[in-house]
Amino acid sequence: MTAGRRRALFTGRRRVLIVGVLAVALVAVAGVAYAGRAGWFPGDEPGDQYRLANPVPPSGGAATPGGAGGLGASPATTGSPDSSSTSTSAPSSPSGAAPAAPPAPEVVRPGEGSTGVPDGVTLTKYTGPLRITAAGTVIDGKQIDGCLDVRARDVVIKRSKLTCGDIMIKIEQKTANLTIEDSDLDGAQTGFVAGYWNYTLRRVDVHNIEEGPRVGSNVIIEDSWFHSMHPAASDEAHQDLMQTNGGSNSTIRGNVFDATSTVAGVSFNAAFQVGAEFEPLENVLVEENWFNGGGYTVNIRNDPQISNVLFRNNVFGPRHGYGEVSRADSPGIIWEDSNVSEADRRPVW
């Protein structure tokens, strides 16, 4: 090889080396720049630290673990509950016909004995303020006669009974992490559970009410019993056992919503009224509940600002005026076949 050819070869190799180094450097800089943007997402903004994780996986993907109370911990998968299987195809049947769908899981109904004040707890009269302004307040084992106005963060009410014939619990919008658990909420025939934002109801017995909870943003309602609605004085009342007019990042799981009355001839509007009248409704998970009563048991408005609202593994009781659900095919509603009638275990839509 001549000296000229050796110099040309060396020069070519040096150019390749220089180009390779520059490419690696550019990739590293891009990675640093992308990582630096992570702290600028809306969920990381100051004052938003109480925002819960998205409970519904977008576009049918895996749910994001985390959030208060294990929010969104259940994966949004369908088919066999056997997590040990890695196959994604349906097994073939000897006859060549499609295999029967697995039965929907049984819903364990909360009720007497699993909700409300636990046995053996002796209640004493609550003498504290009904307007709570001290962060971290804990009310335990109390008989609360009156309606609560919660204006502080991280308030806990547990193993207590609250009796109120008005708005039972008012929650300031910026109040975060109000938790009510193992308690009895008595509406004295005229009250309703308010709420809207940033609260958890867990193993709560809610009864003797005109209406139940309002679901806004960052709400968890689980393992609770809503029953014994009382008819309102007005014939024009549209009573709902639970209602949402918009909000985001909420989970409704493992509850009983019985929108029926012991008063003969009385029926209510819905066990769950779903809409986006006041603000967009998005990222809501409704699973493993028992619904009963109402005109339509789950009544869905045809509002345009609804997205990623998932219903799955819910069971519907026998009482309804028109049907178990209305508008389950509305845009933004994800309605799975695992929502079934209690009578025959068939999909209700």
mmCIF file of C-alpha atoms in Angstrom:
data_model
loop_
_atom_site.group_PDB
_atom_site.id
_atom_site.type_symbol
_atom_site.label_atom_id
_atom_site.label_comp_id
_atom_site.label_asym_id
_atom_site.label_seq_id
_atom_site.Cartn_x
_atom_site.Cartn_y
_atom_site.Cartn_z
ATOM 1 C CA MET A 1 0.000 0.000 0.000
ATOM 2 C CA THR A 2 1.382 3.359 -0.961
ATOM 3 C CA ALA A 3 1.922 6.150 1.541
ATOM 4 C CA GLY A 4 -0.889 8.188 -0.074
ATOM 5 C CA ARG A 5 -3.411 5.407 0.306
ATOM 6 C CA ARG A 6 -2.362 4.879 3.958
ATOM 7 C CA ARG A 7 -2.898 8.597 4.690
ATOM 8 C CA ALA A 8 -6.342 8.531 3.017
ATOM 9 C CA LEU A 9 -7.398 5.444 5.009
ATOM 10 C CA PHE A 10 -6.255 7.008 8.292
ATOM 11 C CA THR A 11 -8.082 10.234 7.481
ATOM 12 C CA GLY A 12 -11.315 8.289 6.734
ATOM 13 C CA ARG A 13 -11.149 6.372 10.015
ATOM 14 C CA ARG A 14 -10.574 9.588 11.956
ATOM 15 C CA ARG A 15 -13.639 11.148 10.360
ATOM 16 C CA VAL A 16 -15.814 8.139 11.299
ATOM 17 C CA LEU A 17 -14.522 8.331 14.896
ATOM 18 C CA ILE A 18 -15.259 12.068 15.137
ATOM 19 C CA VAL A 19 -18.795 11.609 13.752
ATOM 20 C CA GLY A 20 -19.446 8.767 16.239
ATOM 21 C CA VAL A 21 -18.307 10.852 19.212
ATOM 22 C CA LEU A 22 -20.477 13.779 18.119
ATOM 23 C CA ALA A 23 -23.550 11.488 17.790
ATOM 24 C CA VAL A 24 -23.091 10.078 21.315
ATOM 25 C CA ALA A 25 -22.736 13.597 22.710
ATOM 26 C CA LEU A 26 -25.917 14.770 20.999
ATOM 27 C CA VAL A 27 -27.908 11.807 22.407
ATOM 28 C CA ALA A 28 -26.630 12.547 25.916
ATOM 29 C CA VAL A 29 -27.566 16.223 25.665
ATOM 30 C CA ALA A 30 -31.056 15.341 24.431
ATOM 31 C CA GLY A 31 -31.529 12.913 27.337
ATOM 32 C CA VAL A 32 -30.542 15.549 29.876
ATOM 33 C CA ALA A 33 -32.851 18.090 28.265
ATOM 34 C CA TYR A 34 -35.786 15.635 28.345
ATOM 35 C CA ALA A 35 -35.130 14.712 31.965
ATOM 36 C CA GLY A 36 -35.013 18.376 32.868
ATOM 37 C CA ARG A 37 -38.548 18.836 31.529
ATOM 38 C CA ALA A 38 -39.993 16.216 33.928
ATOM 39 C CA GLY A 39 -40.438 18.716 36.714
ATOM 40 C CA TRP A 40 -42.599 20.959 34.524
ATOM 41 C CA PHE A 41 -45.565 18.668 34.082
ATOM 42 C CA PRO A 42 -48.836 20.082 35.534
ATOM 43 C CA GLY A 43 -48.897 17.457 38.300
ATOM 44 C CA ASP A 44 -45.591 18.779 39.643
ATOM 45 C CA GLU A 45 -46.661 22.370 39.988
ATOM 46 C CA PRO A 46 -46.551 23.868 43.486
ATOM 47 C CA GLY A 47 -49.844 23.424 45.325
ATOM 48 C CA ASP A 48 -50.843 20.386 43.243
ATOM 49 C CA GLN A 49 -49.081 17.837 45.433
ATOM 50 C CA TYR A 50 -52.394 16.372 46.534
ATOM 51 C CA ARG A 51 -53.482 15.495 43.022
ATOM 52 C CA LEU A 52 -54.061 11.744 42.794
ATOM 53 C CA ALA A 53 -52.693 9.432 40.151
ATOM 54 C CA ASN A 54 -54.834 8.715 37.110
ATOM 55 C CA PRO A 55 -57.065 5.762 38.129
ATOM 56 C CA VAL A 56 -57.945 4.740 34.578
ATOM 57 C CA PRO A 57 -55.259 3.678 32.110
ATOM 58 C CA PRO A 58 -55.508 5.829 28.972
ATOM 59 C CA SER A 59 -56.512 3.939 25.829
ATOM 60 C CA GLY A 60 -56.741 0.605 27.615
ATOM 61 C CA GLY A 61 -53.134 0.454 28.790
ATOM 62 C CA ALA A 62 -51.880 -0.720 32.160
ATOM 63 C CA ALA A 63 -52.964 1.307 35.158
ATOM 64 C CA THR A 64 -50.457 3.473 36.912
ATOM 65 C CA PRO A 65 -49.864 2.245 40.472
ATOM 66 C CA GLY A 66 -49.886 4.797 43.259
ATOM 67 C CA GLY A 67 -52.147 7.527 44.504
ATOM 68 C CA ALA A 68 -53.919 7.679 47.819
ATOM 69 C CA GLY A 69 -55.550 4.458 48.930
ATOM 70 C CA GLY A 70 -53.918 2.457 46.139
ATOM 71 C CA LEU A 71 -55.777 4.448 43.500
ATOM 72 C CA GLY A 72 -55.546 2.792 40.123
ATOM 73 C CA ALA A 73 -53.740 -0.250 41.459
ATOM 74 C CA SER A 74 -56.070 -2.615 39.574
ATOM 75 C CA PRO A 75 -54.896 -3.185 36.000
ATOM 76 C CA ALA A 76 -57.404 -2.470 33.264
ATOM 77 C CA THR A 77 -57.295 -5.912 31.719
ATOM 78 C CA THR A 78 -60.028 -8.205 30.548
ATOM 79 C CA GLY A 79 -60.245 -11.925 30.169
ATOM 80 C CA SER A 80 -58.848 -14.513 32.534
ATOM 81 C CA PRO A 81 -57.930 -13.358 36.045
ATOM 82 C CA ASP A 82 -55.033 -15.819 36.078
ATOM 83 C CA SER A 83 -52.060 -13.470 36.177
ATOM 84 C CA SER A 84 -49.610 -16.349 35.848
ATOM 85 C CA SER A 85 -50.543 -16.940 32.213
ATOM 86 C CA THR A 86 -48.584 -15.078 29.589
ATOM 87 C CA SER A 87 -50.651 -16.172 26.598
ATOM 88 C CA THR A 88 -52.650 -13.474 24.871
ATOM 89 C CA SER A 89 -54.670 -15.756 22.564
ATOM 90 C CA ALA A 90 -57.933 -17.488 23.466
ATOM 91 C CA PRO A 91 -57.699 -21.279 23.898
ATOM 92 C CA SER A 92 -59.271 -23.323 21.161
ATOM 93 C CA SER A 93 -62.276 -25.558 21.883
ATOM 94 C CA PRO A 94 -62.629 -29.161 20.602
ATOM 95 C CA SER A 95 -65.646 -28.211 18.488
ATOM 96 C CA GLY A 96 -63.932 -25.206 17.000
ATOM 97 C CA ALA A 97 -66.508 -22.849 18.496
ATOM 98 C CA ALA A 98 -65.403 -19.808 20.469
ATOM 99 C CA PRO A 99 -64.948 -20.636 24.189
ATOM 100 C CA ALA A 100 -67.491 -19.284 26.633
ATOM 101 C CA ALA A 101 -66.541 -16.097 28.415
ATOM 102 C CA PRO A 102 -65.473 -16.606 32.033
ATOM 103 C CA PRO A 103 -68.167 -15.730 34.573
ATOM 104 C CA ALA A 104 -68.063 -12.252 36.049
ATOM 105 C CA PRO A 105 -66.514 -12.166 39.514
ATOM 106 C CA GLU A 106 -68.880 -12.130 42.458
ATOM 107 C CA VAL A 107 -69.318 -8.759 44.102
ATOM 108 C CA VAL A 108 -68.918 -8.961 47.864
ATOM 109 C CA ARG A 109 -71.570 -6.601 49.148
ATOM 110 C CA PRO A 110 -70.724 -4.290 52.017
ATOM 111 C CA GLY A 111 -73.505 -4.018 54.552
ATOM 112 C CA GLU A 112 -74.369 -4.453 58.193
ATOM 113 C CA GLY A 113 -71.376 -5.804 60.043
ATOM 114 C CA SER A 114 -68.784 -4.607 57.515
ATOM 115 C CA THR A 115 -69.593 -0.885 57.415
ATOM 116 C CA GLY A 116 -70.297 1.801 59.978
ATOM 117 C CA VAL A 117 -69.010 2.001 63.552
ATOM 118 C CA PRO A 118 -67.366 -1.320 64.465
ATOM 119 C CA ASP A 119 -68.884 -3.435 67.204
ATOM 120 C CA GLY A 120 -67.489 -2.729 70.648
ATOM 121 C CA VAL A 121 -66.811 0.982 70.045
ATOM 122 C CA THR A 122 -68.445 3.220 72.675
ATOM 123 C CA LEU A 123 -69.217 6.659 71.263
ATOM 124 C CA THR A 124 -68.780 9.803 73.315
ATOM 125 C CA LYS A 125 -70.283 13.178 72.478
ATOM 126 C CA TYR A 126 -68.227 15.356 70.168
ATOM 127 C CA THR A 127 -67.732 18.811 71.682
ATOM 128 C CA GLY A 128 -65.258 20.216 69.178
ATOM 129 C CA PRO A 129 -65.958 22.788 66.484
ATOM 130 C CA LEU A 130 -68.188 21.829 63.566
ATOM 131 C CA ARG A 131 -66.059 24.054 61.321
ATOM 132 C CA ILE A 132 -62.685 22.328 61.251
ATOM 133 C CA THR A 133 -59.737 24.583 60.440
ATOM 134 C CA ALA A 134 -56.829 22.742 62.085
ATOM 135 C CA ALA A 135 -54.803 20.575 59.706
ATOM 136 C CA GLY A 136 -54.402 16.972 60.788
ATOM 137 C CA THR A 137 -57.516 16.948 63.009
ATOM 138 C CA VAL A 138 -58.591 13.408 64.000
ATOM 139 C CA ILE A 139 -62.096 12.680 65.284
ATOM 140 C CA ASP A 140 -62.318 9.138 66.656
ATOM 141 C CA GLY A 141 -65.147 7.385 68.483
ATOM 142 C CA LYS A 142 -67.515 10.362 68.597
ATOM 143 C CA GLN A 143 -71.219 11.049 68.273
ATOM 144 C CA ILE A 144 -71.352 14.165 66.088
ATOM 145 C CA ASP A 145 -74.676 15.973 66.180
ATOM 146 C CA GLY A 146 -74.521 18.555 63.419
ATOM 147 C CA CYS A 147 -73.068 19.174 59.975
ATOM 148 C CA LEU A 148 -69.332 19.475 59.408
ATOM 149 C CA ASP A 149 -67.574 22.200 57.445
ATOM 150 C CA VAL A 150 -64.042 20.988 56.707
ATOM 151 C CA ARG A 151 -61.538 23.712 55.829
ATOM 152 C CA ALA A 152 -58.222 22.043 56.588
ATOM 153 C CA ARG A 153 -55.932 19.438 55.110
ATOM 154 C CA ASP A 154 -55.523 15.836 56.245
ATOM 155 C CA VAL A 155 -58.611 15.616 58.453
ATOM 156 C CA VAL A 156 -59.628 12.097 59.565
ATOM 157 C CA ILE A 157 -63.011 11.029 60.923
ATOM 158 C CA LYS A 158 -63.195 7.402 62.015
ATOM 159 C CA ARG A 159 -65.313 5.059 64.139
ATOM 160 C CA SER A 160 -67.854 7.838 64.614
ATOM 161 C CA LYS A 161 -71.494 8.609 63.892
ATOM 162 C CA LEU A 162 -72.583 11.867 62.304
ATOM 163 C CA THR A 163 -76.245 12.926 62.249
ATOM 164 C CA CYS A 164 -77.192 15.899 60.073
ATOM 165 C CA GLY A 165 -80.351 16.848 58.216
ATOM 166 C CA ASP A 166 -78.662 19.237 55.794
ATOM 167 C CA ILE A 167 -75.387 19.224 53.857
ATOM 168 C CA MET A 168 -73.687 16.633 56.022
ATOM 169 C CA ILE A 169 -70.077 17.404 55.080
ATOM 170 C CA LYS A 170 -68.923 20.526 53.270
ATOM 171 C CA ILE A 171 -65.417 20.318 51.862
ATOM 172 C CA GLU A 172 -63.462 23.330 50.694
ATOM 173 C CA GLN A 173 -62.110 22.827 47.169
ATOM 174 C CA LYS A 174 -58.482 23.170 48.231
ATOM 175 C CA THR A 175 -58.912 20.877 51.221
ATOM 176 C CA ALA A 176 -57.033 17.643 50.579
ATOM 177 C CA ASN A 177 -57.131 14.135 51.959
ATOM 178 C CA LEU A 178 -60.259 14.230 54.090
ATOM 179 C CA THR A 179 -60.810 10.609 55.122
ATOM 180 C CA ILE A 180 -63.985 9.202 56.656
ATOM 181 C CA GLU A 181 -63.857 5.528 57.509
ATOM 182 C CA ASP A 182 -65.664 2.950 59.648
ATOM 183 C CA SER A 183 -68.362 5.508 60.389
ATOM 184 C CA ASP A 184 -72.128 5.996 60.260
ATOM 185 C CA LEU A 185 -73.629 8.941 58.347
ATOM 186 C CA ASP A 186 -77.303 9.484 59.184
ATOM 187 C CA GLY A 187 -79.111 12.076 57.054
ATOM 188 C CA ALA A 188 -82.097 12.373 59.395
ATOM 189 C CA GLN A 189 -84.376 11.939 56.327
ATOM 190 C CA THR A 190 -83.432 15.277 54.751
ATOM 191 C CA GLY A 191 -79.628 15.369 54.554
ATOM 192 C CA PHE A 192 -77.248 14.552 51.753
ATOM 193 C CA VAL A 193 -73.543 13.830 51.642
ATOM 194 C CA ALA A 194 -71.858 16.717 49.824
ATOM 195 C CA GLY A 195 -68.150 16.417 49.154
ATOM 196 C CA TYR A 196 -67.056 17.221 45.585
ATOM 197 C CA TRP A 197 -63.264 17.205 45.991
ATOM 198 C CA ASN A 198 -60.320 15.469 47.667
ATOM 199 C CA TYR A 199 -62.012 13.006 50.004
ATOM 200 C CA THR A 200 -62.177 9.311 50.778
ATOM 201 C CA LEU A 201 -65.147 7.333 52.102
ATOM 202 C CA ARG A 202 -64.199 3.847 53.244
ATOM 203 C CA ARG A 203 -66.408 1.251 54.998
ATOM 204 C CA VAL A 204 -69.029 3.930 55.658
ATOM 205 C CA ASP A 205 -72.735 3.236 56.306
ATOM 206 C CA VAL A 206 -74.708 6.084 54.666
ATOM 207 C CA HIS A 207 -78.474 5.986 55.155
ATOM 208 C CA ASN A 208 -81.679 7.894 55.893
ATOM 209 C CA ILE A 209 -80.739 10.465 53.242
ATOM 210 C CA GLU A 210 -82.317 12.395 50.399
ATOM 211 C CA GLU A 211 -79.170 12.191 48.269
ATOM 212 C CA GLY A 212 -75.713 10.707 48.586
ATOM 213 C CA PRO A 213 -72.194 11.899 47.749
ATOM 214 C CA ARG A 214 -71.243 14.353 45.021
ATOM 215 C CA VAL A 215 -68.166 13.168 43.146
ATOM 216 C CA GLY A 216 -65.816 15.829 41.812
ATOM 217 C CA SER A 217 -62.031 15.439 41.577
ATOM 218 C CA ASN A 218 -59.709 13.181 43.559
ATOM 219 C CA VAL A 219 -62.424 11.127 45.246
ATOM 220 C CA ILE A 220 -62.212 7.543 46.507
ATOM 221 C CA ILE A 221 -65.358 5.729 47.611
ATOM 222 C CA GLU A 222 -64.872 2.083 48.482
ATOM 223 C CA ASP A 223 -66.357 -0.774 50.511
ATOM 224 C CA SER A 224 -69.280 1.387 51.640
ATOM 225 C CA TRP A 225 -73.064 0.938 51.926
ATOM 226 C CA PHE A 226 -75.498 3.550 50.604
ATOM 227 C CA HIS A 227 -79.125 2.723 51.283
ATOM 228 C CA SER A 228 -82.468 3.708 52.824
ATOM 229 C CA MET A 229 -83.113 6.834 50.778
ATOM 230 C CA HIS A 230 -85.961 9.045 51.934
ATOM 231 C CA PRO A 231 -88.236 10.826 49.431
ATOM 232 C CA ALA A 232 -87.945 14.601 49.271
ATOM 233 C CA ALA A 233 -90.919 16.802 50.085
ATOM 234 C CA SER A 234 -91.059 18.177 46.535
ATOM 235 C CA ASP A 235 -92.581 16.075 43.774
ATOM 236 C CA GLU A 236 -90.167 17.752 41.341
ATOM 237 C CA ALA A 237 -87.040 16.498 43.098
ATOM 238 C CA HIS A 238 -84.682 14.357 40.998
ATOM 239 C CA GLN A 239 -82.973 12.382 43.719
ATOM 240 C CA ASP A 240 -79.725 10.546 42.973
ATOM 241 C CA LEU A 241 -77.925 8.273 45.370
ATOM 242 C CA MET A 242 -74.606 9.427 43.883
ATOM 243 C CA GLN A 243 -73.925 12.117 41.319
ATOM 244 C CA THR A 244 -71.074 13.671 39.374
ATOM 245 C CA ASN A 245 -71.267 16.860 37.326
ATOM 246 C CA GLY A 246 -67.600 16.745 36.303
ATOM 247 C CA GLY A 247 -64.157 16.247 37.764
ATOM 248 C CA SER A 248 -61.184 13.958 37.352
ATOM 249 C CA ASN A 249 -59.142 11.164 38.907
ATOM 250 C CA SER A 250 -61.717 9.362 41.047
ATOM 251 C CA THR A 251 -62.324 5.717 41.955
ATOM 252 C CA ILE A 252 -65.652 4.171 42.969
ATOM 253 C CA ARG A 253 -64.970 0.572 43.989
ATOM 254 C CA GLY A 254 -66.653 -2.259 45.856
ATOM 255 C CA ASN A 255 -69.743 -0.441 47.172
ATOM 256 C CA VAL A 256 -73.477 -1.051 47.431
ATOM 257 C CA PHE A 257 -75.665 1.691 45.948
ATOM 258 C CA ASP A 258 -79.284 0.791 46.640
ATOM 259 C CA ALA A 259 -81.484 3.634 45.365
ATOM 260 C CA THR A 260 -84.766 2.201 46.579
ATOM 261 C CA SER A 261 -87.212 3.271 49.272
ATOM 262 C CA THR A 262 -89.321 1.502 51.857
ATOM 263 C CA VAL A 263 -92.102 4.002 51.060
ATOM 264 C CA ALA A 264 -94.612 2.398 48.693
ATOM 265 C CA GLY A 265 -94.713 3.788 45.171
ATOM 266 C CA VAL A 266 -91.582 5.921 45.514
ATOM 267 C CA SER A 267 -88.785 5.703 42.966
ATOM 268 C CA PHE A 268 -85.707 7.843 42.530
ATOM 269 C CA ASN A 269 -83.898 9.242 39.507
ATOM 270 C CA ALA A 270 -80.718 7.133 39.582
ATOM 271 C CA ALA A 271 -78.301 5.213 41.735
ATOM 272 C CA PHE A 272 -75.507 7.027 39.872
ATOM 273 C CA GLN A 273 -76.112 10.133 37.778
ATOM 274 C CA VAL A 274 -73.161 10.754 35.453
ATOM 275 C CA GLY A 275 -72.539 14.002 33.615
ATOM 276 C CA ALA A 276 -70.183 16.855 32.836
ATOM 277 C CA GLU A 277 -72.450 19.862 33.245
ATOM 278 C CA PHE A 278 -70.029 22.033 35.239
ATOM 279 C CA GLU A 279 -66.589 20.876 34.056
ATOM 280 C CA PRO A 280 -65.043 18.033 32.040
ATOM 281 C CA LEU A 281 -65.397 14.531 33.492
ATOM 282 C CA GLU A 282 -62.325 12.396 32.930
ATOM 283 C CA ASN A 283 -60.264 9.536 34.317
ATOM 284 C CA VAL A 284 -62.868 7.852 36.511
ATOM 285 C CA LEU A 285 -62.890 4.166 37.466
ATOM 286 C CA VAL A 286 -66.168 2.512 38.541
ATOM 287 C CA GLU A 287 -65.721 -1.168 39.350
ATOM 288 C CA GLU A 288 -67.033 -4.063 41.448
ATOM 289 C CA ASN A 289 -70.080 -2.215 42.770
ATOM 290 C CA TRP A 290 -73.660 -3.433 43.255
ATOM 291 C CA PHE A 291 -76.189 -0.973 41.804
ATOM 292 C CA ASN A 292 -79.960 -1.081 42.227
ATOM 293 C CA GLY A 293 -82.980 1.198 41.821
ATOM 294 C CA GLY A 294 -83.691 4.418 39.979
ATOM 295 C CA GLY A 295 -85.348 5.115 36.636
ATOM 296 C CA TYR A 296 -82.108 4.201 34.888
ATOM 297 C CA THR A 297 -79.869 2.744 37.590
ATOM 298 C CA VAL A 298 -76.832 4.382 36.009
ATOM 299 C CA ASN A 299 -78.033 7.427 34.087
ATOM 300 C CA ILE A 300 -75.411 8.906 31.757
ATOM 301 C CA ARG A 301 -75.912 12.336 30.220
ATOM 302 C CA ASN A 302 -74.834 12.856 26.641
ATOM 303 C CA ASP A 303 -72.359 15.579 27.567
ATOM 304 C CA PRO A 304 -69.467 16.246 25.156
ATOM 305 C CA GLN A 305 -66.737 16.703 27.779
ATOM 306 C CA ILE A 306 -66.563 13.125 29.059
ATOM 307 C CA SER A 307 -63.446 11.024 28.537
ATOM 308 C CA ASN A 308 -61.871 7.866 29.928
ATOM 309 C CA VAL A 309 -64.698 6.893 32.316
ATOM 310 C CA LEU A 310 -64.459 3.130 32.788
ATOM 311 C CA PHE A 311 -67.211 0.843 34.121
ATOM 312 C CA ARG A 312 -66.271 -2.790 34.723
ATOM 313 C CA ASN A 313 -67.272 -5.779 36.869
ATOM 314 C CA ASN A 314 -70.370 -4.082 38.287
ATOM 315 C CA VAL A 315 -73.509 -6.061 39.123
ATOM 316 C CA PHE A 316 -77.032 -4.672 38.690
ATOM 317 C CA GLY A 317 -79.950 -5.586 40.925
ATOM 318 C CA PRO A 318 -83.554 -6.148 39.822
ATOM 319 C CA ARG A 319 -85.070 -2.732 40.539
ATOM 320 C CA HIS A 320 -85.211 -0.048 37.847
ATOM 321 C CA GLY A 321 -87.862 1.876 35.993
ATOM 322 C CA TYR A 322 -86.494 1.883 32.428
ATOM 323 C CA GLY A 323 -83.264 -0.106 32.481
ATOM 324 C CA GLU A 324 -79.943 -0.668 34.154
ATOM 325 C CA VAL A 325 -78.061 1.972 32.176
ATOM 326 C CA SER A 326 -78.672 4.731 29.661
ATOM 327 C CA ARG A 327 -76.248 5.877 26.964
ATOM 328 C CA ALA A 328 -73.492 3.413 27.843
ATOM 329 C CA ASP A 329 -72.143 3.939 24.321
ATOM 330 C CA SER A 330 -71.682 7.686 24.800
ATOM 331 C CA PRO A 331 -68.303 9.093 23.715
ATOM 332 C CA GLY A 332 -65.825 8.929 26.558
ATOM 333 C CA ILE A 333 -67.631 6.082 28.372
ATOM 334 C CA ILE A 334 -65.840 2.726 28.431
ATOM 335 C CA TRP A 335 -68.519 0.154 29.230
ATOM 336 C CA GLU A 336 -67.277 -3.424 29.452
ATOM 337 C CA ASP A 337 -69.319 -6.600 29.068
ATOM 338 C CA SER A 338 -68.318 -7.505 32.620
ATOM 339 C CA ASN A 339 -71.129 -5.222 33.836
ATOM 340 C CA VAL A 340 -73.880 -7.789 34.322
ATOM 341 C CA SER A 341 -77.398 -8.335 35.598
ATOM 342 C CA GLU A 342 -77.575 -10.140 38.909
ATOM 343 C CA ALA A 343 -80.493 -12.246 37.666
ATOM 344 C CA ASP A 344 -78.833 -13.975 34.722
ATOM 345 C CA ARG A 345 -75.211 -12.722 34.728
ATOM 346 C CA ARG A 346 -75.626 -11.363 31.193
ATOM 347 C CA PRO A 347 -74.154 -8.042 30.071
ATOM 348 C CA VAL A 348 -76.631 -5.257 30.734
ATOM 349 C CA TRP A 349 -75.818 -3.358 27.535
#
